[in-house]
Tab-separated table of C-alpha atoms in Angstrom:
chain	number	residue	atom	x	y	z
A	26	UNK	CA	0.000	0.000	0.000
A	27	UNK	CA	1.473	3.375	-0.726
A	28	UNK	CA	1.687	6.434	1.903
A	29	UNK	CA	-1.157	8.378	0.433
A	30	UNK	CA	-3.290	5.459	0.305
A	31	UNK	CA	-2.511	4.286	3.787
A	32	UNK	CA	-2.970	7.760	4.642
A	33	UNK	CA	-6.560	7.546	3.246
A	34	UNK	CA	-7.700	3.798	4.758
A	35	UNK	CA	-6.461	4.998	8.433
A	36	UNK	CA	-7.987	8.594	8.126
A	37	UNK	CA	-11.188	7.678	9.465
A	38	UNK	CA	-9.595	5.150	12.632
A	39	UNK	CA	-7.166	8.516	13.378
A	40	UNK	CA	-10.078	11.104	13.669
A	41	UNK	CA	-11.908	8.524	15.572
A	42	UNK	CA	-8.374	7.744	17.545
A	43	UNK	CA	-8.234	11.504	18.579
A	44	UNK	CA	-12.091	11.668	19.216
A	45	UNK	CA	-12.119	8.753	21.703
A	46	UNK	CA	-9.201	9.914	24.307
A	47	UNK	CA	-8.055	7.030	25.228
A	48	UNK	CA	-4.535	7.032	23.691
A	49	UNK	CA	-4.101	10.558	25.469
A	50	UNK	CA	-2.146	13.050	23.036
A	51	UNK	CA	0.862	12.832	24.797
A	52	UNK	CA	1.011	9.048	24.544
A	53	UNK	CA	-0.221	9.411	21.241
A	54	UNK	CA	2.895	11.552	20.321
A	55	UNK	CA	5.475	9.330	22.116
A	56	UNK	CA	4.018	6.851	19.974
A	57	UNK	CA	4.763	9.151	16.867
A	58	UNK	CA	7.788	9.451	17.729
A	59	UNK	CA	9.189	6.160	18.410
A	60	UNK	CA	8.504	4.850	14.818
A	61	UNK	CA	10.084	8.214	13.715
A	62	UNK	CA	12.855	7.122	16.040
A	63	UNK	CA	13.206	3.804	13.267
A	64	UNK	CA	12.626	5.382	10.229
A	65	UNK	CA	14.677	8.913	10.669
A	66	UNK	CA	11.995	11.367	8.829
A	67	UNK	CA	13.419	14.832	9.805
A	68	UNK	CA	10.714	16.513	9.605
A	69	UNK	CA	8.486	14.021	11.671
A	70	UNK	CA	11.182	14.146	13.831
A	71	UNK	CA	11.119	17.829	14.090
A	72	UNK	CA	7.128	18.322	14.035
A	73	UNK	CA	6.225	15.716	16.916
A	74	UNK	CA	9.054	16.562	18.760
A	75	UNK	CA	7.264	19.981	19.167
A	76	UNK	CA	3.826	18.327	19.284
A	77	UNK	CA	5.110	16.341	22.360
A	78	UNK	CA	6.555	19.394	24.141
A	79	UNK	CA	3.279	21.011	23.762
A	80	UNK	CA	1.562	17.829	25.010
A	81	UNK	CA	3.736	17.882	28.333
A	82	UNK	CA	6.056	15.152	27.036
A	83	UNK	CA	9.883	16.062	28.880
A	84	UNK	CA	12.464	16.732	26.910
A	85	UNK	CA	14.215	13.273	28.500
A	86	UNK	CA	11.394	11.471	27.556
A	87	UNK	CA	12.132	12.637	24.296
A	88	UNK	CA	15.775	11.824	24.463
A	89	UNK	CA	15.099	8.394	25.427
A	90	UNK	CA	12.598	7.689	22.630
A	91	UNK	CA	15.442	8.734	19.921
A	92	UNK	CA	18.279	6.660	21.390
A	93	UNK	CA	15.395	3.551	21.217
A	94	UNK	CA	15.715	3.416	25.144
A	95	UNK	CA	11.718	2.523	25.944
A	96	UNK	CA	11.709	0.175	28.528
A	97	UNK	CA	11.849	2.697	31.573
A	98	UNK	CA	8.599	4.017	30.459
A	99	UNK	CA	5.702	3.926	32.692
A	100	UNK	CA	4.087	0.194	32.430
A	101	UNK	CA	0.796	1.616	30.855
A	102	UNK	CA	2.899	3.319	28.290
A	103	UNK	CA	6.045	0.834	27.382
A	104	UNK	CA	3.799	-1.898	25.684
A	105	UNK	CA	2.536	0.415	23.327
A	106	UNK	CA	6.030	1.841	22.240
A	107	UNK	CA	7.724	-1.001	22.210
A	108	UNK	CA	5.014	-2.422	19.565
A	109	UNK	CA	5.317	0.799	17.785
A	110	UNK	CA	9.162	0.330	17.638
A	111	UNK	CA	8.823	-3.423	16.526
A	112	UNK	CA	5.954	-2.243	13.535
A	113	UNK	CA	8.637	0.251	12.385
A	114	UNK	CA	11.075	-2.035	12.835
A	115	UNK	CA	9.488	-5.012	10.710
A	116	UNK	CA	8.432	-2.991	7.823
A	117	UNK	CA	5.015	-3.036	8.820
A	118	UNK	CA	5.025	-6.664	9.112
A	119	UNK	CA	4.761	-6.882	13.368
A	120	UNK	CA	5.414	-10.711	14.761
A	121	UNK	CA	1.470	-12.038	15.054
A	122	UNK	CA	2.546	-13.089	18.986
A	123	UNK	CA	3.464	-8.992	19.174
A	124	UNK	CA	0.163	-7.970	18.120
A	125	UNK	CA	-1.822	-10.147	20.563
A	126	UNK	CA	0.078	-9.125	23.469
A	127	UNK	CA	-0.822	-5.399	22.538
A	128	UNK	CA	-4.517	-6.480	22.385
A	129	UNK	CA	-4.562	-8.612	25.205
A	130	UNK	CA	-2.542	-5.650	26.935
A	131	UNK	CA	-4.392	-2.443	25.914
A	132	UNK	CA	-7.487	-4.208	24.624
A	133	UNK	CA	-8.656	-4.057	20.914
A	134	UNK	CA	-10.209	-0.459	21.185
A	135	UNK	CA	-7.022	1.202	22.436
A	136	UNK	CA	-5.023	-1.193	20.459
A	137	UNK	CA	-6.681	0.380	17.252
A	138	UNK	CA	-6.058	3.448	18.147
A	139	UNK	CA	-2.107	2.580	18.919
A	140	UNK	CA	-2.610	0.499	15.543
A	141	UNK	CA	-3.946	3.738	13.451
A	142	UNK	CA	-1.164	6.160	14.776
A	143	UNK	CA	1.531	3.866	14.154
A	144	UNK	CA	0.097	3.202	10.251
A	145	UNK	CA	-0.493	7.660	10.156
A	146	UNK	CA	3.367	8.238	11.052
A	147	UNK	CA	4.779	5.275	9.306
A	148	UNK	CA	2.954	6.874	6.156
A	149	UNK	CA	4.023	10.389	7.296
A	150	UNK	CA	7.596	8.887	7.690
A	151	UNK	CA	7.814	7.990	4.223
A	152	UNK	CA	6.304	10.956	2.605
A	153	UNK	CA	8.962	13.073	4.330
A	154	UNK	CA	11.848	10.525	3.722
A	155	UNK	CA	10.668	10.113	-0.172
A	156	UNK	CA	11.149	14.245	-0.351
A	157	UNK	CA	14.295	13.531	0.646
A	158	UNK	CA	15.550	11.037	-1.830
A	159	UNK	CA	13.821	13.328	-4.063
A	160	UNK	CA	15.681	16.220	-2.981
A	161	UNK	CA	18.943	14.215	-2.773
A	162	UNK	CA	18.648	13.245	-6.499
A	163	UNK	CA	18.180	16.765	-7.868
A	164	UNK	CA	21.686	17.266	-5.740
A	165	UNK	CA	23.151	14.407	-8.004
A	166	UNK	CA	23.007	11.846	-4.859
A	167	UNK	CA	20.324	9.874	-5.282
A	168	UNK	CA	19.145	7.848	-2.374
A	169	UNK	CA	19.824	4.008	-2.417
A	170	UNK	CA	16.844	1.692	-3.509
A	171	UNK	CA	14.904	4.505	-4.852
A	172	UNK	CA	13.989	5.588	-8.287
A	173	UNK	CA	12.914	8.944	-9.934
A	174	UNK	CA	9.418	7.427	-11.046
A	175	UNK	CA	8.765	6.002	-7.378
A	176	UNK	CA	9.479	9.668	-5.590
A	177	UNK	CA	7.232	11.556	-8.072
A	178	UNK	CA	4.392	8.937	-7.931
A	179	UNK	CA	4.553	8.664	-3.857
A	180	UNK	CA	4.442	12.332	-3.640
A	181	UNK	CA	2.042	12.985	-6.556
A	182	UNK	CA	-0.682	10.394	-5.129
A	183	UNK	CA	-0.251	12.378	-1.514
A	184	UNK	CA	-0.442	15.879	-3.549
A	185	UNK	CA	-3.548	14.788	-5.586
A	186	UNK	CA	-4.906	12.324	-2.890
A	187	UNK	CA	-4.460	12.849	0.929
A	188	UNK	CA	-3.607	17.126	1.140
A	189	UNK	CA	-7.343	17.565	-0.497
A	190	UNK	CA	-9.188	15.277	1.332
A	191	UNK	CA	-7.537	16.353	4.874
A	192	UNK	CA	-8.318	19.647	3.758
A	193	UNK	CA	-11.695	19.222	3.160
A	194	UNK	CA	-12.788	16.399	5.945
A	195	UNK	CA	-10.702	18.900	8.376
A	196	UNK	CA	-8.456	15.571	9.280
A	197	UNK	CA	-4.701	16.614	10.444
A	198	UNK	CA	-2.792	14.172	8.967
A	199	UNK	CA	0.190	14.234	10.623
């Protein structure tokens, strides 16, 4: 599935997600940021960095999420970023065993909502990282494993796709 239309099939479970409450924003964020923590998107980095200061996350929370340190988090909170390290981890392809223990953990409600902010920053992730490679080939250093054709499509499909439809259903997408 590509970002944009990841993006689009986990739009509705996000607003819903955010609606709900009970992945608290701060959590929420921590989440965020430990699959940023895996797949190094600067600006994801950057933007939910902020978002988690603003959300009452400390700054060595924050520290410890982007060294990968997540087990001294508080025991309602380490399950869920652990997981969200192992998704990013895997590729999107979590161990099966993993993904019952966060149900049987959180619950599947809660769990969903873990599930749909993990798929919304993944996709974020690799929106931001394809501008990169993007940008990197116009600098004659094109990124490894990527192509011209793949970096215009992935960010032509968002363009055309995901920035309208968050702009009309009022979703923030990332």
């Amino acid at each position: 599935m590509s970002a944009a239309s990841e993006i689009l099939h986990h739009s509705p479970d996000i607003k819903s997600a955010r609606r709900s409450g009970a992945v608290n924003r701060a959590f929420a964020e921590k989440i965020m940021l430990a699959v940023t923590q895996v797949n190094d998107c600067r600006y994801c980095r950057f933007g939910h960095t902020k978002a988690a200061l603003e959300a009452g996350v400390s700054e060595d929370e924050i520290t410890r999420i982007a060294r990968g340190d997540l087990d001294e988090f508080p025991q309602d909170e380490a399950p869920g970023l652990l997981y969200a390290q192992h998704f990013a981890e895997t590729g999107g392809a979590p161990d099966p065993a993993e993904t019952t223990r966060l149900v049987d953990f959180y619950g599947e409600q809660t769990a969903a909502e873990i599930d749909a902010y993990i798929h919304m920053i993944t996709a974020g992730n690799l929106l931001g990282n394809t501008f990169d490679a993007l940008l990197s080939r116009f600098r004659r250093r094109p990124a490894p494993d990527s192509s011209l054709i793949s970096e215009f499509s992935t960010l032509l499909l968002a363009a055309i796709g995901v920035i309208p439809f968050g702009i009309i259903f009022g979703i923030r997408l990332l």
